[in-house]
Tab-separated table of C-alpha atoms in Angstrom:
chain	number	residue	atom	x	y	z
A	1	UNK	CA	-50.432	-53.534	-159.654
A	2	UNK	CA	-49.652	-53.608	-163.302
A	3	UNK	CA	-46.438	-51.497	-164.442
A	4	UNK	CA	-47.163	-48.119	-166.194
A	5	UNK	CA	-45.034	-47.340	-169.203
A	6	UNK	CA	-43.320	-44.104	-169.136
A	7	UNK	CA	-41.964	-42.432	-172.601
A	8	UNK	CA	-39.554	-39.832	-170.937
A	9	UNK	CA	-38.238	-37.636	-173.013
A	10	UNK	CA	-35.849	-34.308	-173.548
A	11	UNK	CA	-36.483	-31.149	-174.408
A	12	UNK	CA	-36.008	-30.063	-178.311
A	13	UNK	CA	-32.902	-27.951	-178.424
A	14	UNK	CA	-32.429	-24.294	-177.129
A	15	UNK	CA	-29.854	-21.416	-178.187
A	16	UNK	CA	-28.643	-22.153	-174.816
A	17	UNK	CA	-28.184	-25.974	-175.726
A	18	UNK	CA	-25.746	-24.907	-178.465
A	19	UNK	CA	-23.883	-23.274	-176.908
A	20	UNK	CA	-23.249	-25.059	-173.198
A	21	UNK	CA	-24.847	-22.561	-170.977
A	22	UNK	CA	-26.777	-23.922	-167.791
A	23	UNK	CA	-30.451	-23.314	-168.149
A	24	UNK	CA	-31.408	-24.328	-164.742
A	25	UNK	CA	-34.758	-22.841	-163.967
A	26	UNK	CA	-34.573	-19.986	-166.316
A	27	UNK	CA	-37.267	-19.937	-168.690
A	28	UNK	CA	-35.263	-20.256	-172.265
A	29	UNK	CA	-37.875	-20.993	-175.248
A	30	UNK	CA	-36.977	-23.688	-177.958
A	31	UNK	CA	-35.291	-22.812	-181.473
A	32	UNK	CA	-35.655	-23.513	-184.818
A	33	UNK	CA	-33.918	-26.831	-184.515
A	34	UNK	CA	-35.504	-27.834	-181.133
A	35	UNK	CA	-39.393	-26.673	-182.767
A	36	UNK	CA	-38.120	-28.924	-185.506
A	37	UNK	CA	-37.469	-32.131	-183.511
A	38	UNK	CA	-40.417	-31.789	-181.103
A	39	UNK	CA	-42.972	-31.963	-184.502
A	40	UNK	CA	-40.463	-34.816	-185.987
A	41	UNK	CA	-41.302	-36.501	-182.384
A	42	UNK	CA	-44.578	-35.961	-182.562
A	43	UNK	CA	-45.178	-38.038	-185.452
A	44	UNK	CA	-43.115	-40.903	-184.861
A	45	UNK	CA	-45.222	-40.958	-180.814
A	46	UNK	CA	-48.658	-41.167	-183.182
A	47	UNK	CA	-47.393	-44.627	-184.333
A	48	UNK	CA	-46.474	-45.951	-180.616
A	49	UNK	CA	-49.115	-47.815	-178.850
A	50	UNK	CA	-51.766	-45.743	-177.165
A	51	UNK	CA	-50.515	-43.109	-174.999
A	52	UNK	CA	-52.673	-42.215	-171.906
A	53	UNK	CA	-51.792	-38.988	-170.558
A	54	UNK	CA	-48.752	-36.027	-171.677
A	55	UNK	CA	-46.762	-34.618	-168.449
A	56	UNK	CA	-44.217	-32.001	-168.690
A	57	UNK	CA	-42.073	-29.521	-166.696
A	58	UNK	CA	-43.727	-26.365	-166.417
A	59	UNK	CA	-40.289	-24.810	-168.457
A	60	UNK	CA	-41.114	-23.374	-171.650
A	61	UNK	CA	-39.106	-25.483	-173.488
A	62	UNK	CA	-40.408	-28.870	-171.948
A	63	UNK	CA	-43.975	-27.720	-172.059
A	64	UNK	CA	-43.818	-26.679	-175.742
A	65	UNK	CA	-42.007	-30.088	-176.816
A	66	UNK	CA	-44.916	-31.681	-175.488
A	67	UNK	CA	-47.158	-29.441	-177.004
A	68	UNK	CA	-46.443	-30.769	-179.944
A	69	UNK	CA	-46.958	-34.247	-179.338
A	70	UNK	CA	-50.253	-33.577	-177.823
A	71	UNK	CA	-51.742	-31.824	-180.732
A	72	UNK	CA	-50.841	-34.518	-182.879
A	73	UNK	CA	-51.973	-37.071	-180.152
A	74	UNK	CA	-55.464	-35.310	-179.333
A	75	UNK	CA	-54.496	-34.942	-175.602
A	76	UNK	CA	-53.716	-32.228	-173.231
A	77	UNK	CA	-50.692	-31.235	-171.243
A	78	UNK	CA	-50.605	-32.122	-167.790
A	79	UNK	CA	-47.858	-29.078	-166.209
A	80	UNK	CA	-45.755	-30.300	-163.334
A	81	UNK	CA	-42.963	-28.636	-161.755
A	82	UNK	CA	-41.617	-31.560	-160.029
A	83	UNK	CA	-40.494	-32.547	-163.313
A	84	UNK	CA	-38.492	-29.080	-163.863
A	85	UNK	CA	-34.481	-28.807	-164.436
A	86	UNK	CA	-32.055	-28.480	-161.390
A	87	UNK	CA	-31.470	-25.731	-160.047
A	88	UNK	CA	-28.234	-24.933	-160.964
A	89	UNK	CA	-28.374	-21.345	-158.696
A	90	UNK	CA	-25.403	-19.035	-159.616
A	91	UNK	CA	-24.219	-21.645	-162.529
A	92	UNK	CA	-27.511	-20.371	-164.230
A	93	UNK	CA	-27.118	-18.151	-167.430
A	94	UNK	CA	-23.038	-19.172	-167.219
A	95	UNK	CA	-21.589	-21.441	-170.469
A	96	UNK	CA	-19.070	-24.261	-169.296
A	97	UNK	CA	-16.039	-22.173	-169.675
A	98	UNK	CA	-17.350	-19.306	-167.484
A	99	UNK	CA	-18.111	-21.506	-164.842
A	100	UNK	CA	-14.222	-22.840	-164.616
A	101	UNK	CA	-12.929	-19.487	-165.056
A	102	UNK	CA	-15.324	-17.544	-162.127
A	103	UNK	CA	-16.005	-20.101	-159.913
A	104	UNK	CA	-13.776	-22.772	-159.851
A	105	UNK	CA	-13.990	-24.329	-156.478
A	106	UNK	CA	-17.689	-24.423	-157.173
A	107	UNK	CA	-16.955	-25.627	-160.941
A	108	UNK	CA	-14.599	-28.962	-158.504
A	109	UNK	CA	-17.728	-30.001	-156.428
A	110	UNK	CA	-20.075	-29.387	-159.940
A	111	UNK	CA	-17.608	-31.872	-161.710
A	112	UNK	CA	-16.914	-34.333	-158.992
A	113	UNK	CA	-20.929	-34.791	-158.836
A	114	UNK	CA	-20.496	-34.261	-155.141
A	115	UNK	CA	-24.047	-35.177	-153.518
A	116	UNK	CA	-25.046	-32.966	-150.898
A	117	UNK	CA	-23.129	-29.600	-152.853
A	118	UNK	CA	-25.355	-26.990	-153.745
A	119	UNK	CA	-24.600	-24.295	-156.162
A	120	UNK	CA	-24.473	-21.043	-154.402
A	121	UNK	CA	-27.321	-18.482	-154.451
A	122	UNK	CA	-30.167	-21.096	-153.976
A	123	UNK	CA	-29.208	-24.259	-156.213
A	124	UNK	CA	-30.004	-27.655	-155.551
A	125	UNK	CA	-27.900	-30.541	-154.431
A	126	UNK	CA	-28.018	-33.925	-156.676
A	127	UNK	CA	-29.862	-35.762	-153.778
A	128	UNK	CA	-32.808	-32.891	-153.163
A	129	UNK	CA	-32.699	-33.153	-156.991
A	130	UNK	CA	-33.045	-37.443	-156.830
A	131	UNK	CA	-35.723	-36.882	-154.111
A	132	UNK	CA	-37.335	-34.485	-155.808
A	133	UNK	CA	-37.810	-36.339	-159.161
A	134	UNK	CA	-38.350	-39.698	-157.854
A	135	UNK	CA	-41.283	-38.686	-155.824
A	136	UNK	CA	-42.481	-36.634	-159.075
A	137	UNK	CA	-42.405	-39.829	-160.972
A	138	UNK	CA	-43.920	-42.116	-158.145
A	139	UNK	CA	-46.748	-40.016	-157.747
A	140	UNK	CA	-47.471	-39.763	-161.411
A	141	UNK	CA	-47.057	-43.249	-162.785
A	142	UNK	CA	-49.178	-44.365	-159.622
A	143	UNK	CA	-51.995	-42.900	-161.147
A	144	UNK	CA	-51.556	-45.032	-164.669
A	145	UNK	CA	-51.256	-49.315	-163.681
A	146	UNK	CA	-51.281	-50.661	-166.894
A	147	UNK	CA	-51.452	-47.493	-168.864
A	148	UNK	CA	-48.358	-45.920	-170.784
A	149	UNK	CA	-47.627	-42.355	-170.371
A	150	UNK	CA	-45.377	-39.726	-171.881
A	151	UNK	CA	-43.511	-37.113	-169.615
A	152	UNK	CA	-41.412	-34.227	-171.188
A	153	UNK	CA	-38.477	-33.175	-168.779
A	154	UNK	CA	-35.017	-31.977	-169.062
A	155	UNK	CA	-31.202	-33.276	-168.957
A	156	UNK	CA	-30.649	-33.450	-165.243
A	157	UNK	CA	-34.054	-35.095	-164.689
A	158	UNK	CA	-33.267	-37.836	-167.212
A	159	UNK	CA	-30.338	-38.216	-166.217
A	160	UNK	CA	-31.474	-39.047	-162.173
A	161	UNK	CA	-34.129	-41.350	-164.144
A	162	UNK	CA	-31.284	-43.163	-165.690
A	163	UNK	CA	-29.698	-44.150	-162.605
A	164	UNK	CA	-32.727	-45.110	-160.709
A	165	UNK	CA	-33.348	-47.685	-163.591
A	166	UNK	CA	-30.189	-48.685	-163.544
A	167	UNK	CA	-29.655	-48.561	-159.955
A	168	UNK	CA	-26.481	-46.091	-160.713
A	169	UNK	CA	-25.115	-43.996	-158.025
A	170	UNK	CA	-24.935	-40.139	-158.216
A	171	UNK	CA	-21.379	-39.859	-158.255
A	172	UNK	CA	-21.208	-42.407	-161.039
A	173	UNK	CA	-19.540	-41.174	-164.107
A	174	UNK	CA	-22.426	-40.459	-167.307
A	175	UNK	CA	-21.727	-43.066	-170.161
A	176	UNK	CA	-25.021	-42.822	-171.549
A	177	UNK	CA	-26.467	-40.256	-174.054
A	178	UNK	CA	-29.180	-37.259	-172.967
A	179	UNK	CA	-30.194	-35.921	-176.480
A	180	UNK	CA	-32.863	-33.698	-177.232
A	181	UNK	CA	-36.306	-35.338	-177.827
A	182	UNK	CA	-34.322	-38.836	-178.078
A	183	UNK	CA	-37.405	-41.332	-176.883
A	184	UNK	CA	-36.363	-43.264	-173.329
A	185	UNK	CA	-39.083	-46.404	-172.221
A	186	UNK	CA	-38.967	-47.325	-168.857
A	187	UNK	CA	-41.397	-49.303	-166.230
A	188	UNK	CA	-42.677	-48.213	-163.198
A	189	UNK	CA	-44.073	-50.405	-160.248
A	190	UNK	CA	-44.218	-49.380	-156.266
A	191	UNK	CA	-40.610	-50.821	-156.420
A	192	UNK	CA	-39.453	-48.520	-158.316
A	193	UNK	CA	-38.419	-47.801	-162.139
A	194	UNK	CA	-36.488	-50.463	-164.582
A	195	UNK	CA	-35.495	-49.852	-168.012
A	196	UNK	CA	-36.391	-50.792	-171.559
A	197	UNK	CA	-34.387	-48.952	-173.620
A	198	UNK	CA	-32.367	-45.701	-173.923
A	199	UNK	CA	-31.745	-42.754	-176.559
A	200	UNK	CA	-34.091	-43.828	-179.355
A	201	UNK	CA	-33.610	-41.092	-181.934
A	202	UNK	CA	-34.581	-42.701	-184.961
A	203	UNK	CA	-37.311	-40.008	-185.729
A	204	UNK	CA	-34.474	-37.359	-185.846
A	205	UNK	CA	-33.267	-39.391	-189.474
A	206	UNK	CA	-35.736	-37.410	-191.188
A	207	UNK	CA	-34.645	-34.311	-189.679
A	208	UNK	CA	-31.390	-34.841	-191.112
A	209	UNK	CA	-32.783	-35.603	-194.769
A	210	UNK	CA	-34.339	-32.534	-194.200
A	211	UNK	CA	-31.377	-30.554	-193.343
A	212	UNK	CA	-29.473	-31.674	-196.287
A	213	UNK	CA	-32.192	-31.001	-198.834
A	214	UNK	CA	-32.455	-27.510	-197.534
């Protein structure tokens, strides 16, 4: 079977982004900024090689990033909740701070990436969350040998994508970047994913230039 090319990418950026409060499965829209980026991405995604299909998270945020890119492409969004944020449970609505300061025996197992912890009040663990998104991803790229495809997600998702690549454990410790709308190729085959390259922002320069004129 020939590998499928996946484009995964971020969310633009939320109020919630900004400022550090867990957005979990609550449905928080894009801003200004993040509306911004996903039109900046779309352009710079009509000058990659032909893309075959747009999936998304069902999320607001997600789905209207790749909104974007599918006007500009011609396409359609495909919606699939497999590829939705973690459920973060209680931690949900709550900045960083809060967290420490109300729940901090929680906030230990949250920071120690413990595996099979799951944030109280129906949250996920990181393995249902690893499960969850690698069969999401095997089921999707399976239909595409050959073909390369775009999929609009969130943090945590990318994140669990990174370390499959990269064959990274859960509890390792995150040295790599999860920006908003930053462009992340990988390759898919039966035997799982491998990575071409990470955190390509280079279509958020003109959002800058932009910035500064205004």
């Amino acid at each position: 079977m020939e590998p499928t090319r996946i484009l995964a990418i971020r969310h633009g950026e939320t109020t919630w982004n900004v400022d550090t409060r867990l957005q979990g499965h609550l449905d928080i829209p894009l801003n200004e900024v993040g509306m911004r980026q996903a039109q900046h991405l779309a352009q710079a995604l009509v000058q990659q090689d032909a893309i075959d299909a747009i999936y998304a998270s069902d999320l607001s945020r997600a789905h209207t990033t790749a909104h974007a890119i599918a006007q500009a492409l011609g396409h359609s969004v495909n919606t699939h909740p497999g590829l939705r944020e973690r459920h973060f449970g209680a931690f949900q609505g709550r900045t960083f701070a809060e967290i420490e300061a109300e729940l901090p025996e929680q906030a230990w197992h949250w920071r120690k990436r413990t595996p099979d912890w799951t944030p109280p009040e129906g949250g996920e663990s990181l393995q249902m969350l690893r499960e969850r998104i690698v069969n999401t991803v095997n089921e999707l790229a399976a239909r595409h040998p050959g073909e390369q495809i775009v999929m609009v997600a969130h943090g945590g998702v990318l994140d669990i994508l990174y370390r499959a690549a990269t064959r990274l454990e859960l509890q390792a410790p995150r040295t790599w970047q999860l920006t908003n709308t930053a462009v992340n190729r990988l390759l898919w085959t039966p035997q799982g994913l491998s990575m071409v390259g990470w955190g390509d922002t280079s279509h958020l320069d003109a959002l800058g230039k932009e910035e500064t004129i205004t």
